[in-house]
XYZ file of C-alpha atoms in Angstrom:
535
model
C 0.000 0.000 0.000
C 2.943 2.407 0.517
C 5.172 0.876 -2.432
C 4.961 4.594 -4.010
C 4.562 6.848 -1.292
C 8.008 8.989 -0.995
C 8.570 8.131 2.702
C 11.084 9.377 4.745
C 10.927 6.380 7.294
C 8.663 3.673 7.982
C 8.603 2.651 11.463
C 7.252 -0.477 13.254
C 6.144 -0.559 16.843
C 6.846 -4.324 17.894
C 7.382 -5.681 20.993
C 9.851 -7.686 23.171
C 8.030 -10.950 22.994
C 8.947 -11.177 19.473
C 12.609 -11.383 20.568
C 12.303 -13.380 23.593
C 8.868 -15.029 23.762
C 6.759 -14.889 26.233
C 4.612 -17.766 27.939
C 0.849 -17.674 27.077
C 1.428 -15.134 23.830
C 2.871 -17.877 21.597
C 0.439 -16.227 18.379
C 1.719 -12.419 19.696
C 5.085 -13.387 19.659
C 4.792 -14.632 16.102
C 3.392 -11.616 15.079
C 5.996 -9.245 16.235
C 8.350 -11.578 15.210
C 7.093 -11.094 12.224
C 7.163 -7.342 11.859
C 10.932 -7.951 12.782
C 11.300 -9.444 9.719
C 9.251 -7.067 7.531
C 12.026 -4.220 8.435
C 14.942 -6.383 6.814
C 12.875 -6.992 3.863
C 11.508 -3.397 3.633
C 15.120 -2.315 3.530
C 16.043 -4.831 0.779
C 13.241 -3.307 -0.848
C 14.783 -0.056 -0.617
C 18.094 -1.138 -1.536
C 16.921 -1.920 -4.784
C 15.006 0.887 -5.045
C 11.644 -0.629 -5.270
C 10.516 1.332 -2.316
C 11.515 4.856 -0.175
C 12.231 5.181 3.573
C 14.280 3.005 5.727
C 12.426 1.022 7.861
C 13.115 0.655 11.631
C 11.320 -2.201 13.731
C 11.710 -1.369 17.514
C 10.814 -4.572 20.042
C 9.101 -2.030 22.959
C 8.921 -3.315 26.502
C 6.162 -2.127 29.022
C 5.293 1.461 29.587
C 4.833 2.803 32.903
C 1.940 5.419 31.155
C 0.813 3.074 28.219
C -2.244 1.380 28.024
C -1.231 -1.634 29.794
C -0.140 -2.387 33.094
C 0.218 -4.301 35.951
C 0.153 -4.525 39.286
C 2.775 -3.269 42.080
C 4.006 -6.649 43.016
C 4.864 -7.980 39.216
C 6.693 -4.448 38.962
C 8.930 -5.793 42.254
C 9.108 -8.753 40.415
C 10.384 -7.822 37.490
C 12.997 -5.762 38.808
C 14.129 -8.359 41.367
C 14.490 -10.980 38.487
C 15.719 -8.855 35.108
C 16.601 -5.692 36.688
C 14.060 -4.372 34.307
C 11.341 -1.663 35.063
C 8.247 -0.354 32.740
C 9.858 2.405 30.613
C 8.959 5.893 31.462
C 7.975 8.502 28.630
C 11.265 10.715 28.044
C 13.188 7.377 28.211
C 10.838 6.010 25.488
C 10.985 9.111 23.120
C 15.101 8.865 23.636
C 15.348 5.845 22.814
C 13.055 6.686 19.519
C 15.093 9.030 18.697
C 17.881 7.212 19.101
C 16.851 3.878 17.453
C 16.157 5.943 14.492
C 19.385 7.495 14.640
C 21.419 3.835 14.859
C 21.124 3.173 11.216
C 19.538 -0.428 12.188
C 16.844 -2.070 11.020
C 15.609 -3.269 14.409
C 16.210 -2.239 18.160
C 15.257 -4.297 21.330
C 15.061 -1.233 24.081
C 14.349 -1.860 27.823
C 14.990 0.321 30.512
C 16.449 -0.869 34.253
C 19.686 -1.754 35.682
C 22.153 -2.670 32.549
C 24.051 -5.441 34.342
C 21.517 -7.357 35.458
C 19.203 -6.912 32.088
C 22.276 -8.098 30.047
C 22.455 -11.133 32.455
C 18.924 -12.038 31.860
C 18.283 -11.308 28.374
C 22.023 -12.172 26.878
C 23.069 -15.156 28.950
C 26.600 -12.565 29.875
C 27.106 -12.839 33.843
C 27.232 -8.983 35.558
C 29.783 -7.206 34.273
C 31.065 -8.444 31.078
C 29.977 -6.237 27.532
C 26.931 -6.913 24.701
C 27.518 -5.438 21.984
C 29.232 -1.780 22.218
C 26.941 1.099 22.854
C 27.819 4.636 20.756
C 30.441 6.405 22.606
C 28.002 9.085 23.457
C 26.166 6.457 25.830
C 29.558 5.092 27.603
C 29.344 4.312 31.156
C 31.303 2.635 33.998
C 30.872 -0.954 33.736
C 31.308 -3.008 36.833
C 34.385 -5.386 37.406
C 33.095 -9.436 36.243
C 30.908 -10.815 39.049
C 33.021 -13.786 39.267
C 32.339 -13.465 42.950
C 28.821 -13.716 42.805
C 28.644 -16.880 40.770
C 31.098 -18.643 43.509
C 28.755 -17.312 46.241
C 25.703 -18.682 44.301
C 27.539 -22.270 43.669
C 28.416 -22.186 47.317
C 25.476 -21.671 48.493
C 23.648 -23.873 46.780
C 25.962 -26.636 47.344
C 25.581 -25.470 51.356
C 21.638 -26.412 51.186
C 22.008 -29.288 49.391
C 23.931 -30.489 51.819
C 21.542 -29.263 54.470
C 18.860 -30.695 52.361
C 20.771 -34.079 52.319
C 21.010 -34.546 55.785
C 17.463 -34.409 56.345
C 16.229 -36.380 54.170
C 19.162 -39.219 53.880
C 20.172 -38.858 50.166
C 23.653 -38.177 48.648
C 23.639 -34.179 47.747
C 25.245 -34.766 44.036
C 21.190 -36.915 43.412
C 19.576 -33.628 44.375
C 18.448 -30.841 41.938
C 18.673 -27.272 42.225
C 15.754 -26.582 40.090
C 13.502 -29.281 41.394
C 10.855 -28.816 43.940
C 11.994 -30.285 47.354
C 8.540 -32.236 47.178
C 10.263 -34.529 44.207
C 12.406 -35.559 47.563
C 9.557 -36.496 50.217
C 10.301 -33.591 51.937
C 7.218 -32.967 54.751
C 6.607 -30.496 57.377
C 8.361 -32.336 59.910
C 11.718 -31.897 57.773
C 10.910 -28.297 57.166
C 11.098 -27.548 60.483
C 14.461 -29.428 61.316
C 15.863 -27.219 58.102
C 14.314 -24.260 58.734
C 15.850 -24.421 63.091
C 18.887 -25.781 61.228
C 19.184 -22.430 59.196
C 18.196 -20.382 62.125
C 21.347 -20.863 64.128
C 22.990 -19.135 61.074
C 20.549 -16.622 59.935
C 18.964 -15.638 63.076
C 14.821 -16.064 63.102
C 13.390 -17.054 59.750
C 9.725 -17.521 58.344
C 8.478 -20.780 59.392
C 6.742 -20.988 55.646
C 9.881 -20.326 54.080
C 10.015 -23.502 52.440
C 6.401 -23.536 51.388
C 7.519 -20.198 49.590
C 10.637 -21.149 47.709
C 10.110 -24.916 47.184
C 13.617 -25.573 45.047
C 17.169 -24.908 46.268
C 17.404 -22.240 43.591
C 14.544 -20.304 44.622
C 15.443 -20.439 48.553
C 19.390 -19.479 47.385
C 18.119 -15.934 45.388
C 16.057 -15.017 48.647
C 19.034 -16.026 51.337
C 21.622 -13.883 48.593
C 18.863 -10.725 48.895
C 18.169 -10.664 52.372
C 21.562 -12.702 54.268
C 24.439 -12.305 51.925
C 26.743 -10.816 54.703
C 26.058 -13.684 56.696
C 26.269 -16.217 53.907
C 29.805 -14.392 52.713
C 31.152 -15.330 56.327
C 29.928 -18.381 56.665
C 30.884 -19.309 52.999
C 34.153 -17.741 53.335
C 33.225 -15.402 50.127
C 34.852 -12.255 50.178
C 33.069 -9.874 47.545
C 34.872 -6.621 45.428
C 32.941 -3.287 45.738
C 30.805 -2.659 42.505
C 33.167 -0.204 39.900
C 29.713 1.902 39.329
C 26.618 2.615 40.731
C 23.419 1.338 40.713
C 21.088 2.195 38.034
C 22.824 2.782 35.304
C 21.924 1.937 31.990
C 21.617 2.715 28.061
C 18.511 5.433 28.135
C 19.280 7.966 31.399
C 19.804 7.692 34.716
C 17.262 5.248 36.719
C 16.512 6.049 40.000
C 18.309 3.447 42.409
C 15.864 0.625 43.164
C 14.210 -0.262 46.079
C 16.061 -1.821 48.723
C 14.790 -4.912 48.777
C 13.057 -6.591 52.286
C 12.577 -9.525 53.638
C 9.138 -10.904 52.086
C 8.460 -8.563 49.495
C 10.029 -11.290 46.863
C 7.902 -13.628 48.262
C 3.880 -15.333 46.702
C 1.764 -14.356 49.380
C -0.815 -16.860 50.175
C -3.642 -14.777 50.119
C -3.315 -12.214 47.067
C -4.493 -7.971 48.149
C -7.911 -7.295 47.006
C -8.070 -4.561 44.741
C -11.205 -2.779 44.226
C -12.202 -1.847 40.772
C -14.815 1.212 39.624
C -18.540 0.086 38.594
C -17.494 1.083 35.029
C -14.559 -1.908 35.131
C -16.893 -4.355 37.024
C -19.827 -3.873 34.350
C -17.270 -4.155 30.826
C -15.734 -7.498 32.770
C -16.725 -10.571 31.112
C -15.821 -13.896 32.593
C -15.172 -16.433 29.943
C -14.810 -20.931 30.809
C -11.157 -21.624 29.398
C -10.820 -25.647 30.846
C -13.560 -27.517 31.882
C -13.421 -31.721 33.005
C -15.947 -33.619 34.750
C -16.833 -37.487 35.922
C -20.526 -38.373 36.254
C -22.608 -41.533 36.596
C -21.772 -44.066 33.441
C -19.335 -41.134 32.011
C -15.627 -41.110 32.606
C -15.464 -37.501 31.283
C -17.282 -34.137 29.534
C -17.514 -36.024 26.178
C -19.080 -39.298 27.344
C -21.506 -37.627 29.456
C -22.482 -35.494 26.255
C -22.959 -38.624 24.731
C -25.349 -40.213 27.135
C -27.381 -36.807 26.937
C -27.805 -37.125 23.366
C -28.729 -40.517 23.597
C -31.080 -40.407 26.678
C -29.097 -43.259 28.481
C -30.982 -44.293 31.764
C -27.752 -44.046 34.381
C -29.176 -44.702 37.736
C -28.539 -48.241 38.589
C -28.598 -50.046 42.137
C -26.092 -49.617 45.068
C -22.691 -50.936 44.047
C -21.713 -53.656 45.903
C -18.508 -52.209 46.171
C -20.213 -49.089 48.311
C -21.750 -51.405 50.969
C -24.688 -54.485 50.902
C -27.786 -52.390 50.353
C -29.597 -55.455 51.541
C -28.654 -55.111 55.187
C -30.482 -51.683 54.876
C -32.870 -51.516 52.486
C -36.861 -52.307 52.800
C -39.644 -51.419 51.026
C -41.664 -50.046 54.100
C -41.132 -46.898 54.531
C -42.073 -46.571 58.010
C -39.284 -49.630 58.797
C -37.036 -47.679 61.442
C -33.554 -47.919 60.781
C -34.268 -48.678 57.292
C -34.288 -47.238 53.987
C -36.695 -47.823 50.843
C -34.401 -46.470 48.596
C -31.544 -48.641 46.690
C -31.154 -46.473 43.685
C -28.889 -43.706 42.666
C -26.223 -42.862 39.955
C -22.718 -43.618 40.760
C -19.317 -42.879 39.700
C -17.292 -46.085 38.951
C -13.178 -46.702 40.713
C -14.408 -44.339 43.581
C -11.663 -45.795 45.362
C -8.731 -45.994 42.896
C -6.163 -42.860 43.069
C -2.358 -42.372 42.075
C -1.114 -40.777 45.731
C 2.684 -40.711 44.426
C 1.262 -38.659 41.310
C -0.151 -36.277 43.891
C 2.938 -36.093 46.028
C 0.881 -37.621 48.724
C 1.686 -41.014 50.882
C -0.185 -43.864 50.123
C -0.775 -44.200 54.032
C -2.473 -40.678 53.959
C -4.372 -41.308 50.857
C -6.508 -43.906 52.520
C -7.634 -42.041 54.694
C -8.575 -39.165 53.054
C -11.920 -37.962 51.895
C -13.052 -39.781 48.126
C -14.462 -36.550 47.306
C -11.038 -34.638 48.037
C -9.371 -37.137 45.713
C -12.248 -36.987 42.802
C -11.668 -32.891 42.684
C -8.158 -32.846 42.941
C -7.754 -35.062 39.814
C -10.638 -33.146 37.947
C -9.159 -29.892 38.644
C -5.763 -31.296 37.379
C -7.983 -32.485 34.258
C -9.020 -28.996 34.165
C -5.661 -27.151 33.565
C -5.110 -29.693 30.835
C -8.084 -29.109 28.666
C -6.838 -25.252 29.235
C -3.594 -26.175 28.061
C -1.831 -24.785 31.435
C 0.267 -26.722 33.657
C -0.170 -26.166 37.515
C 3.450 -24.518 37.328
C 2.495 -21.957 34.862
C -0.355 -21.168 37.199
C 1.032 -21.330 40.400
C 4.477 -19.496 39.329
C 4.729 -15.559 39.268
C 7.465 -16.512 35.971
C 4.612 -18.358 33.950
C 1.747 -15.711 33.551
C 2.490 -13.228 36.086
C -0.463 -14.261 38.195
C 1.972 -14.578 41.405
C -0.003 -17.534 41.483
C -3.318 -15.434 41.993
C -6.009 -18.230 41.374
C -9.041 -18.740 43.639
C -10.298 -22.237 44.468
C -14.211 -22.308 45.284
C -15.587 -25.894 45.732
C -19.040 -27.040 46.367
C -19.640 -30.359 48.618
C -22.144 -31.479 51.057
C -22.425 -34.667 52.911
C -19.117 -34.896 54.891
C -19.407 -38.757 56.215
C -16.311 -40.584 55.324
C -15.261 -40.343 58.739
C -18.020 -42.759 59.808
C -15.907 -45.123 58.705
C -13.649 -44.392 61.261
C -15.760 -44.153 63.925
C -16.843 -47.589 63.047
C -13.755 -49.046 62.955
C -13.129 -47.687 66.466
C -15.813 -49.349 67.519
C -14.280 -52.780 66.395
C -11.028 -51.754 68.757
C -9.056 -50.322 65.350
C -7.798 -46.519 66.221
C -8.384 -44.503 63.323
C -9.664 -41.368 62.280
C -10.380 -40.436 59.036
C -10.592 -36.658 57.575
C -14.066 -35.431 57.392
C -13.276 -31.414 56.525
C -14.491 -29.947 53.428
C -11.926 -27.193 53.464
C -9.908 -29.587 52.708
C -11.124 -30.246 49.512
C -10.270 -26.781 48.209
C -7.095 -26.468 50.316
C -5.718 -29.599 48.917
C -5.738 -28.288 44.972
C -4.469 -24.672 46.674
C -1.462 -26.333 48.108
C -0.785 -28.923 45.044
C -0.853 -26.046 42.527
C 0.558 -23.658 44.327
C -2.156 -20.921 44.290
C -2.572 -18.019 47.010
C -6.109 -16.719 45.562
C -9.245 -17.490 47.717
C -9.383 -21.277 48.725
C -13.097 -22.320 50.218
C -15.516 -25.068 50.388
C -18.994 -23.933 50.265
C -21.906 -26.246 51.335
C -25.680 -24.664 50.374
C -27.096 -28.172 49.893
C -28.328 -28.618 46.984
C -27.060 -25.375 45.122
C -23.335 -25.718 46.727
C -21.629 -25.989 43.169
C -23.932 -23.348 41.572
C -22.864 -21.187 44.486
C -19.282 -21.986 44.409
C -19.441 -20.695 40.908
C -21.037 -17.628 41.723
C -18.648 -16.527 44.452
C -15.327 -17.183 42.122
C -17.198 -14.918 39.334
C -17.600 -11.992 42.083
C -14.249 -12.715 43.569
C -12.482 -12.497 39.838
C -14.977 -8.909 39.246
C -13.503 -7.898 42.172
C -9.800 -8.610 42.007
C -9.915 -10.964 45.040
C -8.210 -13.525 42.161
C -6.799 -13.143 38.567
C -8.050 -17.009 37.718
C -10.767 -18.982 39.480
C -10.578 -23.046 39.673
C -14.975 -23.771 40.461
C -16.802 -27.070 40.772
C -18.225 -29.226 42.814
C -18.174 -32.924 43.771
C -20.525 -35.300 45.825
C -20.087 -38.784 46.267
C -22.725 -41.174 48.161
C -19.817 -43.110 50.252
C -21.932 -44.410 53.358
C -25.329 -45.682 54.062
C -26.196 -42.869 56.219
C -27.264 -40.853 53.735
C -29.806 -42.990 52.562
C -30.796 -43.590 55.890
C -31.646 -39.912 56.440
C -33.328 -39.073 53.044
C -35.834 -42.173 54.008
C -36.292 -40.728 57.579
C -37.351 -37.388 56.326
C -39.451 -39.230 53.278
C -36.834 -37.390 51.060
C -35.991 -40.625 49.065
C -37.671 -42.019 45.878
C -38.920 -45.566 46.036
C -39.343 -45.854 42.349
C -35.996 -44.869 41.286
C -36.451 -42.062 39.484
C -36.617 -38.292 40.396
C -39.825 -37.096 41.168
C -41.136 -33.800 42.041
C -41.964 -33.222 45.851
C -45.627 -31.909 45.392
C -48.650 -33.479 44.682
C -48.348 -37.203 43.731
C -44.042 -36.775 44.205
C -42.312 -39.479 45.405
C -38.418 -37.688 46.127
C -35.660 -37.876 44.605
C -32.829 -40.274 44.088
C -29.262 -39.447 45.091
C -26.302 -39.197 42.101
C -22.862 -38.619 42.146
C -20.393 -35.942 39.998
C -16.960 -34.126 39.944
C -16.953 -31.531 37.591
C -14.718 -28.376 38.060
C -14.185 -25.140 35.009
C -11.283 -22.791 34.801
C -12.747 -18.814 34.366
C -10.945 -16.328 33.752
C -11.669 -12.711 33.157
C -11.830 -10.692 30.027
C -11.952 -7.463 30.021
């Protein structure tokens, strides 16, 4: 379209991710990418004279007074990991200018500290030269951080070591970048690390571990907030920096801010921010991952299926629930009996993968079914999104700062009958009975610090659980919401009540409960949807 136009220039306004990447923006990426590659064939264009105006393609980071931005703690988090902070306005036009100016085709420009961005971006450790800026932007460059590295290899070597003593394997097995879970680690260990560390460090957060769950993590905060300590006790003895903090390609950055302990840290519960009615009415809420299990249907599409087909799924008591016989009877005034033996059931109630799950088989059998269902529906979840729980729960995959919300809807809490029963029989054991579990357990799995909540309103619990992670997401309690519900008929007890109250259907079949109804008959489901906000 401008073949013939006599152009001076012909600038592009790309972005960083088509340099880098960036996770979640694969088709943005592309296009920038793209539009990188337009300005070297523009310019072969105009080489050949088939078209006027050199052609500049500039790969823009975030502006601090552009149209989008985030919040205050992925600002501290992208200075604490890059160095980098969201380009102000005179730095921006400079570095127009300047681009223009360079006689290149295309610019990458960022704004922060010009050590640390070089480390990040370029792979060079602190100190050592990209390529040479124009004499007119010369500064002092900082001696090689050669120091730093051996501090960092020391001190990760120093908690693996710490790590190996705890839990009894040789320190060259264990992995800097894997999550201490990988090892068995539990809270009992934590606490022998974290009283370990203390005799060092002086007093430490007793989550620490839950916060930076791989060696590498837990060595950046202990190099921010202890290096003097970790210098002596390493035997590390570190140069002065040649030049001062801040400086950097497009002006003078103001020094950033000291950093304290906690403020690198994913809070478990994430600030609420309050938006104006004009944001809460344009803020649509959109179902990115959806799974579910229901009675004769293993998952979404099978249950589809028996919808189209009309498939009858309520079927007797299993006989691997209990021996309806022993309970059932077709008088409904029998006490201590039920004249109900129909429902819809979920089959393999009672097979799980614990090790999957990074839970002990010894704890898995005595937890809840229905906290076992959800947690592998909501892991079924993130993969029909096409997320991984580490994406989600990691500040580096979406910035989130693992922001997601958990709401879960549940009623009927009687799994711990079984306990009580087998107390009865002279066997001591309890088993969990708390709903909050249920939501806690996928909280602590993933990773997430949103909202984390059962909700029981009988019959409406999973409507209700949806409704509360829409408000919460409106709201800005959460920047993703995990939602569902799950109910699964795991004792006789229920049945016994719904006959008591005349709840129960003796035909099998849902009926109304007015004139001529008979009740209803109980059925079983896990179903859980990823929402997230569009705006």
């Amino acid at each position: 379209a401008a073949g013939d136009l006599e152009l001076d220039f012909f600038i592009l306004f790309s972005s960083g991710a088509g340099a880098v990447g960036n996770i979640g923006q694969a088709d943005y990426a592309a296009a920038n990418a793209f539009m990188d590659a337009y300005a070297d064939y523009r310019n072969a264009l105009v080489t050949s004279k088939q078209r006027q105006g050199r052609t500049l393609s500039i790969n823009w980071p975030l502006w601090k007074d552009g149209g989008m931005h985030i919040d205050e703690e992925t600002e501290k988090m992208m200075m604490q990991s890059m160095g980098m902070i969201a380009m102000r306005t005179p730095a921006g036009i400079g570095a127009l200018y300047q681009g223009l100016a360079s006689g290149k085709a295309r610019v990458m420009v960022i704004e922060g500290e010009l050590k640390r961005l070089r480390a990040a971006l370029l792979g060079q450790p602190p100190g050592t030269e990209a390529l040479k800026a124009p004499s007119s932007m010369e500064e002092n460059k900082a001696a090689p951080g050669a120091e730093e590295e051996l501090l960092r290899g020391k001190t990760i070597n120093h908690f693996k070591k710490l790590l190996s003593s705890v839990i009894k394997l040789p320190a060259h097995q264990i992995e800097a970048d894997a999550p201490m879970e990988k090892y068995g680690i539990d809270s009992v260990m934590v606490m022998k690390m974290t009283n370990q560390l203390e005799k060092t460090f002086g007093s430490l957060s007793k989550t620490l571990f839950f916060e930076y769950q791989n060696i590498r993590a837990l060595t950046g905060y202990f190099l921010e907030c202890h290096r003097d300590r970790l210098t002596g006790l390493l035997g590390v003895r570190e140069k002065a920096e040649a030049s001062p903090p801040g400086s950097n390609h497009w002006g003078a950055v103001p020094e950033p801010e000291k950093y304290t302990p906690g403020s690198g840290r994913r809070h478990r519960f994430a600030a609420l921010h309050t938006e104006s009615p004009e944001e809460k009415e344009a803020l649509n809420i959109a179902v990115i991952g959806i799974s579910g299990r229901y009675p004769r249907a293993e998952n979404i599409r099978e249950f589809w299926k028996n919808l189209r087909e009309g498939r009858d799924c309520i079927t007797e008591i299993p006989k691997d629930r209990w021996d309806h016989s022993l309970y059932f009877d077709e008088d409904k005034n029998k006490p201590g009996k039920t004249y109900s033996k129909w429902g819809g059931f979920l089959e393999r109630v009672d097979q799980f993968d614990p090790l999957f799950f990074n839970i002990s088989p010894r704890e898995a059998e005595i937890m809840d079914p229905q906290e076992r269902l959800f947690l592998e529906c909501v892991y079924e979840t993130l993969e029909d999104a096409g997320y991984t729980r580490e994406a989600l729960g990691s500040y580096r995959g979406l910035g989130l700062e693992g922001n997601v919300g958990v709401y879960v809807g549940v009623m009927y809490e009687e799994y711990q009958l079984y306990g009580a029963q087998e107390q009865s029989r002279g066997r001591q054991i309890a088993f969990a009975g708390s709903p909050a579990s249920i939501a806690n357990r996928v909280s602590y799995f993933c990773n997430f610090h949103g909202p984390s909540m059962a909700v029981d309103t009988m019959c409406s619990s999973s409507l209700t659980a949806i409704q509360l992670a829409c408000q919460s997401l409106q709201r800005g309690g959460c920047e993703l919401a995990i939602a569902g519900g799950v109910n699964v008929s795991i004792h006789p007890n229920k049945y016994l009540i719904l006959a008591q109250g005349k709840f129960a259907s003796s035909k099998g079949r849902c009926e109304s409960f007015g004139r001529g109804g008979d009740g209803y008959v109980p059925g079983e489901g896990v179903g859980a949807v990823l929402l997230k906000p569009l705006s």
